Amino acid sequence: MGGVFEPLEGGGAAVALDEMEISILRSLAVQLLELIGPGEPEPAEDADPLAVLFAAEGPTEPPSDPALARLFPDAYGGPGAGPGEDPEELRARSAEFRRFTENDLRTRKREDALAVVRSLDALAPGGDGAAVLELGGELPLRWLGALNDLRLTIAARLEIADDEQSGELYRLPDDDPRKPMVMAYLWLGGLQETLVETL
């Protein structure tokens, strides 16, 4: 089971991780939490949900950090925009969409990363330094979301725009300073792929 997710009897997924893998995953998830930033305060329990929704004042501009821009892309425009579409109209629609959705999306991404950290913190490595992480309930989907966000973040840092570029990374020399990030990117991809297959 080393390094790949496998199905659990009765549902869920499991993966064996050694101390180094646990440390790397935890560190990456904590860095993702720092990148996403703190959450919005919770509304009062008796608050009207519609009033809370329409009072939402999320950001209207895309993030300037390329990694955050990859995690929170514009809803309209970009490469998929049609040739006859007005760029100003697309920007306005994207800003309005972002204002009402980005805070919730940030919350979900934060919860996914926190689920990874908490799962790893609950592990007790055995005498050989390895532990088996078992994910049940909603945890496999939380992990899937976090693994995807980690890969998107690393891809932005490595300036990977498509799969063709990621193939070039396999050929980096060992002394290239990007090599550790590339290895993490590829490893996370393997974890993500086997988790998807397991589910």
mmCIF file with all atom_site columns, C-alpha atoms in Angstrom:
data_model
loop_
_atom_site.group_PDB
_atom_site.id
_atom_site.type_symbol
_atom_site.label_atom_id
_atom_site.label_alt_id
_atom_site.label_comp_id
_atom_site.label_asym_id
_atom_site.label_entity_id
_atom_site.label_seq_id
_atom_site.pdbx_PDB_ins_code
_atom_site.Cartn_x
_atom_site.Cartn_y
_atom_site.Cartn_z
_atom_site.occupancy
_atom_site.B_iso_or_equiv
_atom_site.pdbx_formal_charge
_atom_site.auth_seq_id
_atom_site.auth_comp_id
_atom_site.auth_asym_id
_atom_site.auth_atom_id
_atom_site.pdbx_PDB_model_num
ATOM 1   C CA . MET A 1 1   ? 0.000   0.000  0.000   1.00 0.00 ? 1   MET A CA 1
ATOM 2   C CA . GLY A 1 2   ? 3.038   2.294  0.196   1.00 0.00 ? 2   GLY A CA 1
ATOM 3   C CA . GLY A 1 3   ? 2.425   5.699  -1.364  1.00 0.00 ? 3   GLY A CA 1
ATOM 4   C CA . VAL A 1 4   ? -0.878  4.914  -3.101  1.00 0.00 ? 4   VAL A CA 1
ATOM 5   C CA . PHE A 1 5   ? -4.454  5.039  -1.899  1.00 0.00 ? 5   PHE A CA 1
ATOM 6   C CA . GLU A 1 6   ? -6.337  1.772  -1.764  1.00 0.00 ? 6   GLU A CA 1
ATOM 7   C CA . PRO A 1 7   ? -10.016 1.146  -1.023  1.00 0.00 ? 7   PRO A CA 1
ATOM 8   C CA . LEU A 1 8   ? -11.140 0.341  2.486   1.00 0.00 ? 8   LEU A CA 1
ATOM 9   C CA . GLU A 1 9   ? -13.669 -2.404 3.107   1.00 0.00 ? 9   GLU A CA 1
ATOM 10  C CA . GLY A 1 10  ? -17.003 -0.686 3.593   1.00 0.00 ? 10  GLY A CA 1
ATOM 11  C CA . GLY A 1 11  ? -15.935 2.494  1.807   1.00 0.00 ? 11  GLY A CA 1
ATOM 12  C CA . GLY A 1 12  ? -13.238 5.090  2.135   1.00 0.00 ? 12  GLY A CA 1
ATOM 13  C CA . ALA A 1 13  ? -9.551  4.964  1.312   1.00 0.00 ? 13  ALA A CA 1
ATOM 14  C CA . ALA A 1 14  ? -6.259  4.181  3.024   1.00 0.00 ? 14  ALA A CA 1
ATOM 15  C CA . VAL A 1 15  ? -2.625  4.986  2.322   1.00 0.00 ? 15  VAL A CA 1
ATOM 16  C CA . ALA A 1 16  ? 0.608   4.069  4.118   1.00 0.00 ? 16  ALA A CA 1
ATOM 17  C CA . LEU A 1 17  ? 2.805   7.089  4.803   1.00 0.00 ? 17  LEU A CA 1
ATOM 18  C CA . ASP A 1 18  ? 6.238   7.257  6.370   1.00 0.00 ? 18  ASP A CA 1
ATOM 19  C CA . GLU A 1 19  ? 7.331   10.038 8.725   1.00 0.00 ? 19  GLU A CA 1
ATOM 20  C CA . MET A 1 20  ? 8.920   12.073 5.921   1.00 0.00 ? 20  MET A CA 1
ATOM 21  C CA . GLU A 1 21  ? 5.787   11.873 3.757   1.00 0.00 ? 21  GLU A CA 1
ATOM 22  C CA . ILE A 1 22  ? 3.609   12.866 6.707   1.00 0.00 ? 22  ILE A CA 1
ATOM 23  C CA . SER A 1 23  ? 5.891   15.812 7.437   1.00 0.00 ? 23  SER A CA 1
ATOM 24  C CA . ILE A 1 24  ? 5.914   16.988 3.798   1.00 0.00 ? 24  ILE A CA 1
ATOM 25  C CA . LEU A 1 25  ? 2.142   16.679 3.388   1.00 0.00 ? 25  LEU A CA 1
ATOM 26  C CA . ARG A 1 26  ? 1.501   18.508 6.653   1.00 0.00 ? 26  ARG A CA 1
ATOM 27  C CA . SER A 1 27  ? 3.947   21.275 5.777   1.00 0.00 ? 27  SER A CA 1
ATOM 28  C CA . LEU A 1 28  ? 2.390   21.761 2.335   1.00 0.00 ? 28  LEU A CA 1
ATOM 29  C CA . ALA A 1 29  ? -1.137  21.850 3.799   1.00 0.00 ? 29  ALA A CA 1
ATOM 30  C CA . VAL A 1 30  ? -0.080  24.443 6.407   1.00 0.00 ? 30  VAL A CA 1
ATOM 31  C CA . GLN A 1 31  ? 1.525   26.565 3.679   1.00 0.00 ? 31  GLN A CA 1
ATOM 32  C CA . LEU A 1 32  ? -1.709  26.316 1.689   1.00 0.00 ? 32  LEU A CA 1
ATOM 33  C CA . LEU A 1 33  ? -3.656  27.523 4.736   1.00 0.00 ? 33  LEU A CA 1
ATOM 34  C CA . GLU A 1 34  ? -1.295  30.480 5.076   1.00 0.00 ? 34  GLU A CA 1
ATOM 35  C CA . LEU A 1 35  ? -1.695  31.289 1.373   1.00 0.00 ? 35  LEU A CA 1
ATOM 36  C CA . ILE A 1 36  ? -5.508  31.148 1.512   1.00 0.00 ? 36  ILE A CA 1
ATOM 37  C CA . GLY A 1 37  ? -5.576  33.335 4.606   1.00 0.00 ? 37  GLY A CA 1
ATOM 38  C CA . PRO A 1 38  ? -7.881  33.591 7.619   1.00 0.00 ? 38  PRO A CA 1
ATOM 39  C CA . GLY A 1 39  ? -11.592 33.032 7.287   1.00 0.00 ? 39  GLY A CA 1
ATOM 40  C CA . GLU A 1 40  ? -14.518 35.376 7.603   1.00 0.00 ? 40  GLU A CA 1
ATOM 41  C CA . PRO A 1 41  ? -16.240 35.600 11.005  1.00 0.00 ? 41  PRO A CA 1
ATOM 42  C CA . GLU A 1 42  ? -19.246 33.306 11.339  1.00 0.00 ? 42  GLU A CA 1
ATOM 43  C CA . PRO A 1 43  ? -22.643 35.072 11.162  1.00 0.00 ? 43  PRO A CA 1
ATOM 44  C CA . ALA A 1 44  ? -24.831 35.013 14.252  1.00 0.00 ? 44  ALA A CA 1
ATOM 45  C CA . GLU A 1 45  ? -26.880 31.836 14.649  1.00 0.00 ? 45  GLU A CA 1
ATOM 46  C CA . ASP A 1 46  ? -30.158 33.738 14.338  1.00 0.00 ? 46  ASP A CA 1
ATOM 47  C CA . ALA A 1 47  ? -29.023 35.768 11.302  1.00 0.00 ? 47  ALA A CA 1
ATOM 48  C CA . ASP A 1 48  ? -31.266 35.736 8.241   1.00 0.00 ? 48  ASP A CA 1
ATOM 49  C CA . PRO A 1 49  ? -29.424 33.621 5.609   1.00 0.00 ? 49  PRO A CA 1
ATOM 50  C CA . LEU A 1 50  ? -30.614 35.831 2.725   1.00 0.00 ? 50  LEU A CA 1
ATOM 51  C CA . ALA A 1 51  ? -29.514 38.979 4.514   1.00 0.00 ? 51  ALA A CA 1
ATOM 52  C CA . VAL A 1 52  ? -26.105 37.408 5.138   1.00 0.00 ? 52  VAL A CA 1
ATOM 53  C CA . LEU A 1 53  ? -25.823 36.416 1.466   1.00 0.00 ? 53  LEU A CA 1
ATOM 54  C CA . PHE A 1 54  ? -26.720 39.842 0.115   1.00 0.00 ? 54  PHE A CA 1
ATOM 55  C CA . ALA A 1 55  ? -24.547 41.629 2.649   1.00 0.00 ? 55  ALA A CA 1
ATOM 56  C CA . ALA A 1 56  ? -21.566 39.545 1.531   1.00 0.00 ? 56  ALA A CA 1
ATOM 57  C CA . GLU A 1 57  ? -18.696 41.737 0.584   1.00 0.00 ? 57  GLU A CA 1
ATOM 58  C CA . GLY A 1 58  ? -16.131 39.421 -0.868  1.00 0.00 ? 58  GLY A CA 1
ATOM 59  C CA . PRO A 1 59  ? -13.323 40.619 -3.100  1.00 0.00 ? 59  PRO A CA 1
ATOM 60  C CA . THR A 1 60  ? -14.190 41.854 -6.581  1.00 0.00 ? 60  THR A CA 1
ATOM 61  C CA . GLU A 1 61  ? -10.703 41.817 -8.099  1.00 0.00 ? 61  GLU A CA 1
ATOM 62  C CA . PRO A 1 62  ? -8.739  38.689 -8.953  1.00 0.00 ? 62  PRO A CA 1
ATOM 63  C CA . PRO A 1 63  ? -5.778  37.974 -6.663  1.00 0.00 ? 63  PRO A CA 1
ATOM 64  C CA . SER A 1 64  ? -2.412  39.314 -7.782  1.00 0.00 ? 64  SER A CA 1
ATOM 65  C CA . ASP A 1 65  ? -0.542  36.214 -6.556  1.00 0.00 ? 65  ASP A CA 1
ATOM 66  C CA . PRO A 1 66  ? -0.436  33.713 -9.478  1.00 0.00 ? 66  PRO A CA 1
ATOM 67  C CA . ALA A 1 67  ? -1.080  30.770 -7.138  1.00 0.00 ? 67  ALA A CA 1
ATOM 68  C CA . LEU A 1 68  ? -4.173  32.411 -5.642  1.00 0.00 ? 68  LEU A CA 1
ATOM 69  C CA . ALA A 1 69  ? -5.305  33.419 -9.133  1.00 0.00 ? 69  ALA A CA 1
ATOM 70  C CA . ARG A 1 70  ? -5.103  29.714 -10.080 1.00 0.00 ? 70  ARG A CA 1
ATOM 71  C CA . LEU A 1 71  ? -7.092  28.724 -6.968  1.00 0.00 ? 71  LEU A CA 1
ATOM 72  C CA . PHE A 1 72  ? -9.671  31.510 -7.446  1.00 0.00 ? 72  PHE A CA 1
ATOM 73  C CA . PRO A 1 73  ? -9.936  32.121 -11.209 1.00 0.00 ? 73  PRO A CA 1
ATOM 74  C CA . ASP A 1 74  ? -12.300 34.547 -12.901 1.00 0.00 ? 74  ASP A CA 1
ATOM 75  C CA . ALA A 1 75  ? -15.692 33.038 -13.673 1.00 0.00 ? 75  ALA A CA 1
ATOM 76  C CA . TYR A 1 76  ? -15.999 34.833 -17.022 1.00 0.00 ? 76  TYR A CA 1
ATOM 77  C CA . GLY A 1 77  ? -13.500 35.774 -19.675 1.00 0.00 ? 77  GLY A CA 1
ATOM 78  C CA . GLY A 1 78  ? -10.045 34.360 -20.033 1.00 0.00 ? 78  GLY A CA 1
ATOM 79  C CA . PRO A 1 79  ? -9.094  31.878 -22.737 1.00 0.00 ? 79  PRO A CA 1
ATOM 80  C CA . GLY A 1 80  ? -12.665 30.585 -23.140 1.00 0.00 ? 80  GLY A CA 1
ATOM 81  C CA . ALA A 1 81  ? -14.203 33.991 -23.895 1.00 0.00 ? 81  ALA A CA 1
ATOM 82  C CA . GLY A 1 82  ? -15.880 34.310 -27.252 1.00 0.00 ? 82  GLY A CA 1
ATOM 83  C CA . PRO A 1 83  ? -14.477 36.679 -29.879 1.00 0.00 ? 83  PRO A CA 1
ATOM 84  C CA . GLY A 1 84  ? -17.492 39.019 -29.784 1.00 0.00 ? 84  GLY A CA 1
ATOM 85  C CA . GLU A 1 85  ? -17.683 39.381 -25.987 1.00 0.00 ? 85  GLU A CA 1
ATOM 86  C CA . ASP A 1 86  ? -17.107 42.780 -24.384 1.00 0.00 ? 86  ASP A CA 1
ATOM 87  C CA . PRO A 1 87  ? -14.063 42.539 -22.039 1.00 0.00 ? 87  PRO A CA 1
ATOM 88  C CA . GLU A 1 88  ? -15.464 45.239 -19.733 1.00 0.00 ? 88  GLU A CA 1
ATOM 89  C CA . GLU A 1 89  ? -18.763 43.387 -19.411 1.00 0.00 ? 89  GLU A CA 1
ATOM 90  C CA . LEU A 1 90  ? -16.910 40.128 -18.662 1.00 0.00 ? 90  LEU A CA 1
ATOM 91  C CA . ARG A 1 91  ? -14.815 41.850 -15.981 1.00 0.00 ? 91  ARG A CA 1
ATOM 92  C CA . ALA A 1 92  ? -17.929 43.312 -14.365 1.00 0.00 ? 92  ALA A CA 1
ATOM 93  C CA . ARG A 1 93  ? -19.691 39.929 -14.348 1.00 0.00 ? 93  ARG A CA 1
ATOM 94  C CA . SER A 1 94  ? -16.582 38.230 -12.943 1.00 0.00 ? 94  SER A CA 1
ATOM 95  C CA . ALA A 1 95  ? -16.287 40.855 -10.204 1.00 0.00 ? 95  ALA A CA 1
ATOM 96  C CA . GLU A 1 96  ? -19.923 40.393 -9.173  1.00 0.00 ? 96  GLU A CA 1
ATOM 97  C CA . PHE A 1 97  ? -19.608 36.597 -9.208  1.00 0.00 ? 97  PHE A CA 1
ATOM 98  C CA . ARG A 1 98  ? -16.382 36.764 -7.171  1.00 0.00 ? 98  ARG A CA 1
ATOM 99  C CA . ARG A 1 99  ? -17.997 39.086 -4.613  1.00 0.00 ? 99  ARG A CA 1
ATOM 100 C CA . PHE A 1 100 ? -20.677 36.508 -3.818  1.00 0.00 ? 100 PHE A CA 1
ATOM 101 C CA . THR A 1 101 ? -18.659 33.289 -4.102  1.00 0.00 ? 101 THR A CA 1
ATOM 102 C CA . GLU A 1 102 ? -14.975 33.729 -3.256  1.00 0.00 ? 102 GLU A CA 1
ATOM 103 C CA . ASN A 1 103 ? -15.373 33.877 0.518   1.00 0.00 ? 103 ASN A CA 1
ATOM 104 C CA . ASP A 1 104 ? -17.315 30.583 0.501   1.00 0.00 ? 104 ASP A CA 1
ATOM 105 C CA . LEU A 1 105 ? -14.769 29.013 -1.832  1.00 0.00 ? 105 LEU A CA 1
ATOM 106 C CA . ARG A 1 106 ? -11.936 30.148 0.434   1.00 0.00 ? 106 ARG A CA 1
ATOM 107 C CA . THR A 1 107 ? -13.760 28.641 3.417   1.00 0.00 ? 107 THR A CA 1
ATOM 108 C CA . ARG A 1 108 ? -14.145 25.300 1.643   1.00 0.00 ? 108 ARG A CA 1
ATOM 109 C CA . LYS A 1 109 ? -10.503 25.224 0.566   1.00 0.00 ? 109 LYS A CA 1
ATOM 110 C CA . ARG A 1 110 ? -9.426  26.151 4.103   1.00 0.00 ? 110 ARG A CA 1
ATOM 111 C CA . GLU A 1 111 ? -11.590 23.358 5.567   1.00 0.00 ? 111 GLU A CA 1
ATOM 112 C CA . ASP A 1 112 ? -10.101 20.861 3.094   1.00 0.00 ? 112 ASP A CA 1
ATOM 113 C CA . ALA A 1 113 ? -6.536  21.807 4.044   1.00 0.00 ? 113 ALA A CA 1
ATOM 114 C CA . LEU A 1 114 ? -7.406  21.738 7.759   1.00 0.00 ? 114 LEU A CA 1
ATOM 115 C CA . ALA A 1 115 ? -8.863  18.238 7.324   1.00 0.00 ? 115 ALA A CA 1
ATOM 116 C CA . VAL A 1 116 ? -5.515  17.111 5.885   1.00 0.00 ? 116 VAL A CA 1
ATOM 117 C CA . VAL A 1 117 ? -3.562  18.636 8.788   1.00 0.00 ? 117 VAL A CA 1
ATOM 118 C CA . ARG A 1 118 ? -5.896  17.144 11.405  1.00 0.00 ? 118 ARG A CA 1
ATOM 119 C CA . SER A 1 119 ? -5.844  13.705 9.752   1.00 0.00 ? 119 SER A CA 1
ATOM 120 C CA . LEU A 1 120 ? -2.053  13.700 9.712   1.00 0.00 ? 120 LEU A CA 1
ATOM 121 C CA . ASP A 1 121 ? -1.821  14.978 13.295  1.00 0.00 ? 121 ASP A CA 1
ATOM 122 C CA . ALA A 1 122 ? -3.991  12.056 14.440  1.00 0.00 ? 122 ALA A CA 1
ATOM 123 C CA . LEU A 1 123 ? -1.600  9.493  12.930  1.00 0.00 ? 123 LEU A CA 1
ATOM 124 C CA . ALA A 1 124 ? 0.696   7.531  15.185  1.00 0.00 ? 124 ALA A CA 1
ATOM 125 C CA . PRO A 1 125 ? 3.642   6.176  13.200  1.00 0.00 ? 125 PRO A CA 1
ATOM 126 C CA . GLY A 1 126 ? 4.644   2.628  14.091  1.00 0.00 ? 126 GLY A CA 1
ATOM 127 C CA . GLY A 1 127 ? 8.085   1.378  15.031  1.00 0.00 ? 127 GLY A CA 1
ATOM 128 C CA . ASP A 1 128 ? 9.220   1.515  11.410  1.00 0.00 ? 128 ASP A CA 1
ATOM 129 C CA . GLY A 1 129 ? 8.140   5.169  11.147  1.00 0.00 ? 129 GLY A CA 1
ATOM 130 C CA . ALA A 1 130 ? 5.195   4.373  8.881   1.00 0.00 ? 130 ALA A CA 1
ATOM 131 C CA . ALA A 1 131 ? 1.505   4.793  9.573   1.00 0.00 ? 131 ALA A CA 1
ATOM 132 C CA . VAL A 1 132 ? -1.663  3.888  7.717   1.00 0.00 ? 132 VAL A CA 1
ATOM 133 C CA . LEU A 1 133 ? -3.998  6.807  7.123   1.00 0.00 ? 133 LEU A CA 1
ATOM 134 C CA . GLU A 1 134 ? -7.617  5.690  6.832   1.00 0.00 ? 134 GLU A CA 1
ATOM 135 C CA . LEU A 1 135 ? -10.124 8.138  5.391   1.00 0.00 ? 135 LEU A CA 1
ATOM 136 C CA . GLY A 1 136 ? -13.857 7.595  5.762   1.00 0.00 ? 136 GLY A CA 1
ATOM 137 C CA . GLY A 1 137 ? -16.989 9.713  5.567   1.00 0.00 ? 137 GLY A CA 1
ATOM 138 C CA . GLU A 1 138 ? -16.333 13.059 3.886   1.00 0.00 ? 138 GLU A CA 1
ATOM 139 C CA . LEU A 1 139 ? -12.550 12.923 4.430   1.00 0.00 ? 139 LEU A CA 1
ATOM 140 C CA . PRO A 1 140 ? -11.670 11.351 1.055   1.00 0.00 ? 140 PRO A CA 1
ATOM 141 C CA . LEU A 1 141 ? -13.381 14.255 -0.729  1.00 0.00 ? 141 LEU A CA 1
ATOM 142 C CA . ARG A 1 142 ? -11.722 16.788 1.575   1.00 0.00 ? 142 ARG A CA 1
ATOM 143 C CA . TRP A 1 143 ? -8.351  15.218 0.817   1.00 0.00 ? 143 TRP A CA 1
ATOM 144 C CA . LEU A 1 144 ? -9.105  15.188 -2.895  1.00 0.00 ? 144 LEU A CA 1
ATOM 145 C CA . GLY A 1 145 ? -9.893  18.909 -2.802  1.00 0.00 ? 145 GLY A CA 1
ATOM 146 C CA . ALA A 1 146 ? -6.745  19.710 -0.834  1.00 0.00 ? 146 ALA A CA 1
ATOM 147 C CA . LEU A 1 147 ? -4.494  17.582 -3.070  1.00 0.00 ? 147 LEU A CA 1
ATOM 148 C CA . ASN A 1 148 ? -5.924  19.376 -6.109  1.00 0.00 ? 148 ASN A CA 1
ATOM 149 C CA . ASP A 1 149 ? -5.348  22.788 -4.511  1.00 0.00 ? 149 ASP A CA 1
ATOM 150 C CA . LEU A 1 150 ? -1.773  21.860 -3.568  1.00 0.00 ? 150 LEU A CA 1
ATOM 151 C CA . ARG A 1 151 ? -1.019  20.753 -7.129  1.00 0.00 ? 151 ARG A CA 1
ATOM 152 C CA . LEU A 1 152 ? -2.560  23.933 -8.580  1.00 0.00 ? 152 LEU A CA 1
ATOM 153 C CA . THR A 1 153 ? -0.475  26.048 -6.208  1.00 0.00 ? 153 THR A CA 1
ATOM 154 C CA . ILE A 1 154 ? 2.770   24.250 -7.032  1.00 0.00 ? 154 ILE A CA 1
ATOM 155 C CA . ALA A 1 155 ? 1.945   24.360 -10.766 1.00 0.00 ? 155 ALA A CA 1
ATOM 156 C CA . ALA A 1 156 ? 1.534   28.137 -10.504 1.00 0.00 ? 156 ALA A CA 1
ATOM 157 C CA . ARG A 1 157 ? 4.875   28.460 -8.693  1.00 0.00 ? 157 ARG A CA 1
ATOM 158 C CA . LEU A 1 158 ? 6.562   26.294 -11.346 1.00 0.00 ? 158 LEU A CA 1
ATOM 159 C CA . GLU A 1 159 ? 4.713   28.195 -14.114 1.00 0.00 ? 159 GLU A CA 1
ATOM 160 C CA . ILE A 1 160 ? 3.146   24.996 -15.470 1.00 0.00 ? 160 ILE A CA 1
ATOM 161 C CA . ALA A 1 161 ? 0.223   25.901 -17.693 1.00 0.00 ? 161 ALA A CA 1
ATOM 162 C CA . ASP A 1 162 ? -0.521  22.498 -19.262 1.00 0.00 ? 162 ASP A CA 1
ATOM 163 C CA . ASP A 1 163 ? 0.413   18.816 -19.231 1.00 0.00 ? 163 ASP A CA 1
ATOM 164 C CA . GLU A 1 164 ? 2.995   19.249 -21.994 1.00 0.00 ? 164 GLU A CA 1
ATOM 165 C CA . GLN A 1 165 ? 5.027   21.547 -19.757 1.00 0.00 ? 165 GLN A CA 1
ATOM 166 C CA . SER A 1 166 ? 4.823   19.134 -16.838 1.00 0.00 ? 166 SER A CA 1
ATOM 167 C CA . GLY A 1 167 ? 6.462   16.450 -19.027 1.00 0.00 ? 167 GLY A CA 1
ATOM 168 C CA . GLU A 1 168 ? 9.544   18.671 -19.371 1.00 0.00 ? 168 GLU A CA 1
ATOM 169 C CA . LEU A 1 169 ? 9.909   18.675 -15.593 1.00 0.00 ? 169 LEU A CA 1
ATOM 170 C CA . TYR A 1 170 ? 10.782  14.974 -15.567 1.00 0.00 ? 170 TYR A CA 1
ATOM 171 C CA . ARG A 1 171 ? 14.052  15.840 -17.278 1.00 0.00 ? 171 ARG A CA 1
ATOM 172 C CA . LEU A 1 172 ? 15.267  18.496 -14.837 1.00 0.00 ? 172 LEU A CA 1
ATOM 173 C CA . PRO A 1 173 ? 18.811  17.899 -13.563 1.00 0.00 ? 173 PRO A CA 1
ATOM 174 C CA . ASP A 1 174 ? 19.117  17.012 -9.884  1.00 0.00 ? 174 ASP A CA 1
ATOM 175 C CA . ASP A 1 175 ? 20.853  20.305 -9.086  1.00 0.00 ? 175 ASP A CA 1
ATOM 176 C CA . ASP A 1 176 ? 17.963  22.415 -10.454 1.00 0.00 ? 176 ASP A CA 1
ATOM 177 C CA . PRO A 1 177 ? 16.442  24.391 -7.527  1.00 0.00 ? 177 PRO A CA 1
ATOM 178 C CA . ARG A 1 178 ? 12.947  23.550 -8.804  1.00 0.00 ? 178 ARG A CA 1
ATOM 179 C CA . LYS A 1 179 ? 13.545  19.801 -8.467  1.00 0.00 ? 179 LYS A CA 1
ATOM 180 C CA . PRO A 1 180 ? 12.089  19.404 -4.911  1.00 0.00 ? 180 PRO A CA 1
ATOM 181 C CA . MET A 1 181 ? 8.896   21.244 -5.934  1.00 0.00 ? 181 MET A CA 1
ATOM 182 C CA . VAL A 1 182 ? 8.673   19.136 -9.092  1.00 0.00 ? 182 VAL A CA 1
ATOM 183 C CA . MET A 1 183 ? 9.026   15.952 -7.066  1.00 0.00 ? 183 MET A CA 1
ATOM 184 C CA . ALA A 1 184 ? 6.289   17.125 -4.685  1.00 0.00 ? 184 ALA A CA 1
ATOM 185 C CA . TYR A 1 185 ? 4.058   18.046 -7.648  1.00 0.00 ? 185 TYR A CA 1
ATOM 186 C CA . LEU A 1 186 ? 4.482   14.608 -9.234  1.00 0.00 ? 186 LEU A CA 1
ATOM 187 C CA . TRP A 1 187 ? 4.038   12.757 -5.926  1.00 0.00 ? 187 TRP A CA 1
ATOM 188 C CA . LEU A 1 188 ? 0.864   14.695 -5.113  1.00 0.00 ? 188 LEU A CA 1
ATOM 189 C CA . GLY A 1 189 ? -0.393  13.846 -8.603  1.00 0.00 ? 189 GLY A CA 1
ATOM 190 C CA . GLY A 1 190 ? 0.115   10.152 -7.886  1.00 0.00 ? 190 GLY A CA 1
ATOM 191 C CA . LEU A 1 191 ? -1.730  10.424 -4.575  1.00 0.00 ? 191 LEU A CA 1
ATOM 192 C CA . GLN A 1 192 ? -4.551  12.344 -6.228  1.00 0.00 ? 192 GLN A CA 1
ATOM 193 C CA . GLU A 1 193 ? -4.863  9.870  -9.093  1.00 0.00 ? 193 GLU A CA 1
ATOM 194 C CA . THR A 1 194 ? -4.987  6.814  -6.831  1.00 0.00 ? 194 THR A CA 1
ATOM 195 C CA . LEU A 1 195 ? -7.495  8.508  -4.523  1.00 0.00 ? 195 LEU A CA 1
ATOM 196 C CA . VAL A 1 196 ? -9.760  9.256  -7.500  1.00 0.00 ? 196 VAL A CA 1
ATOM 197 C CA . GLU A 1 197 ? -9.444  5.641  -8.677  1.00 0.00 ? 197 GLU A CA 1
ATOM 198 C CA . THR A 1 198 ? -10.230 4.417  -5.166  1.00 0.00 ? 198 THR A CA 1
ATOM 199 C CA . LEU A 1 199 ? -13.370 6.519  -4.957  1.00 0.00 ? 199 LEU A CA 1
#
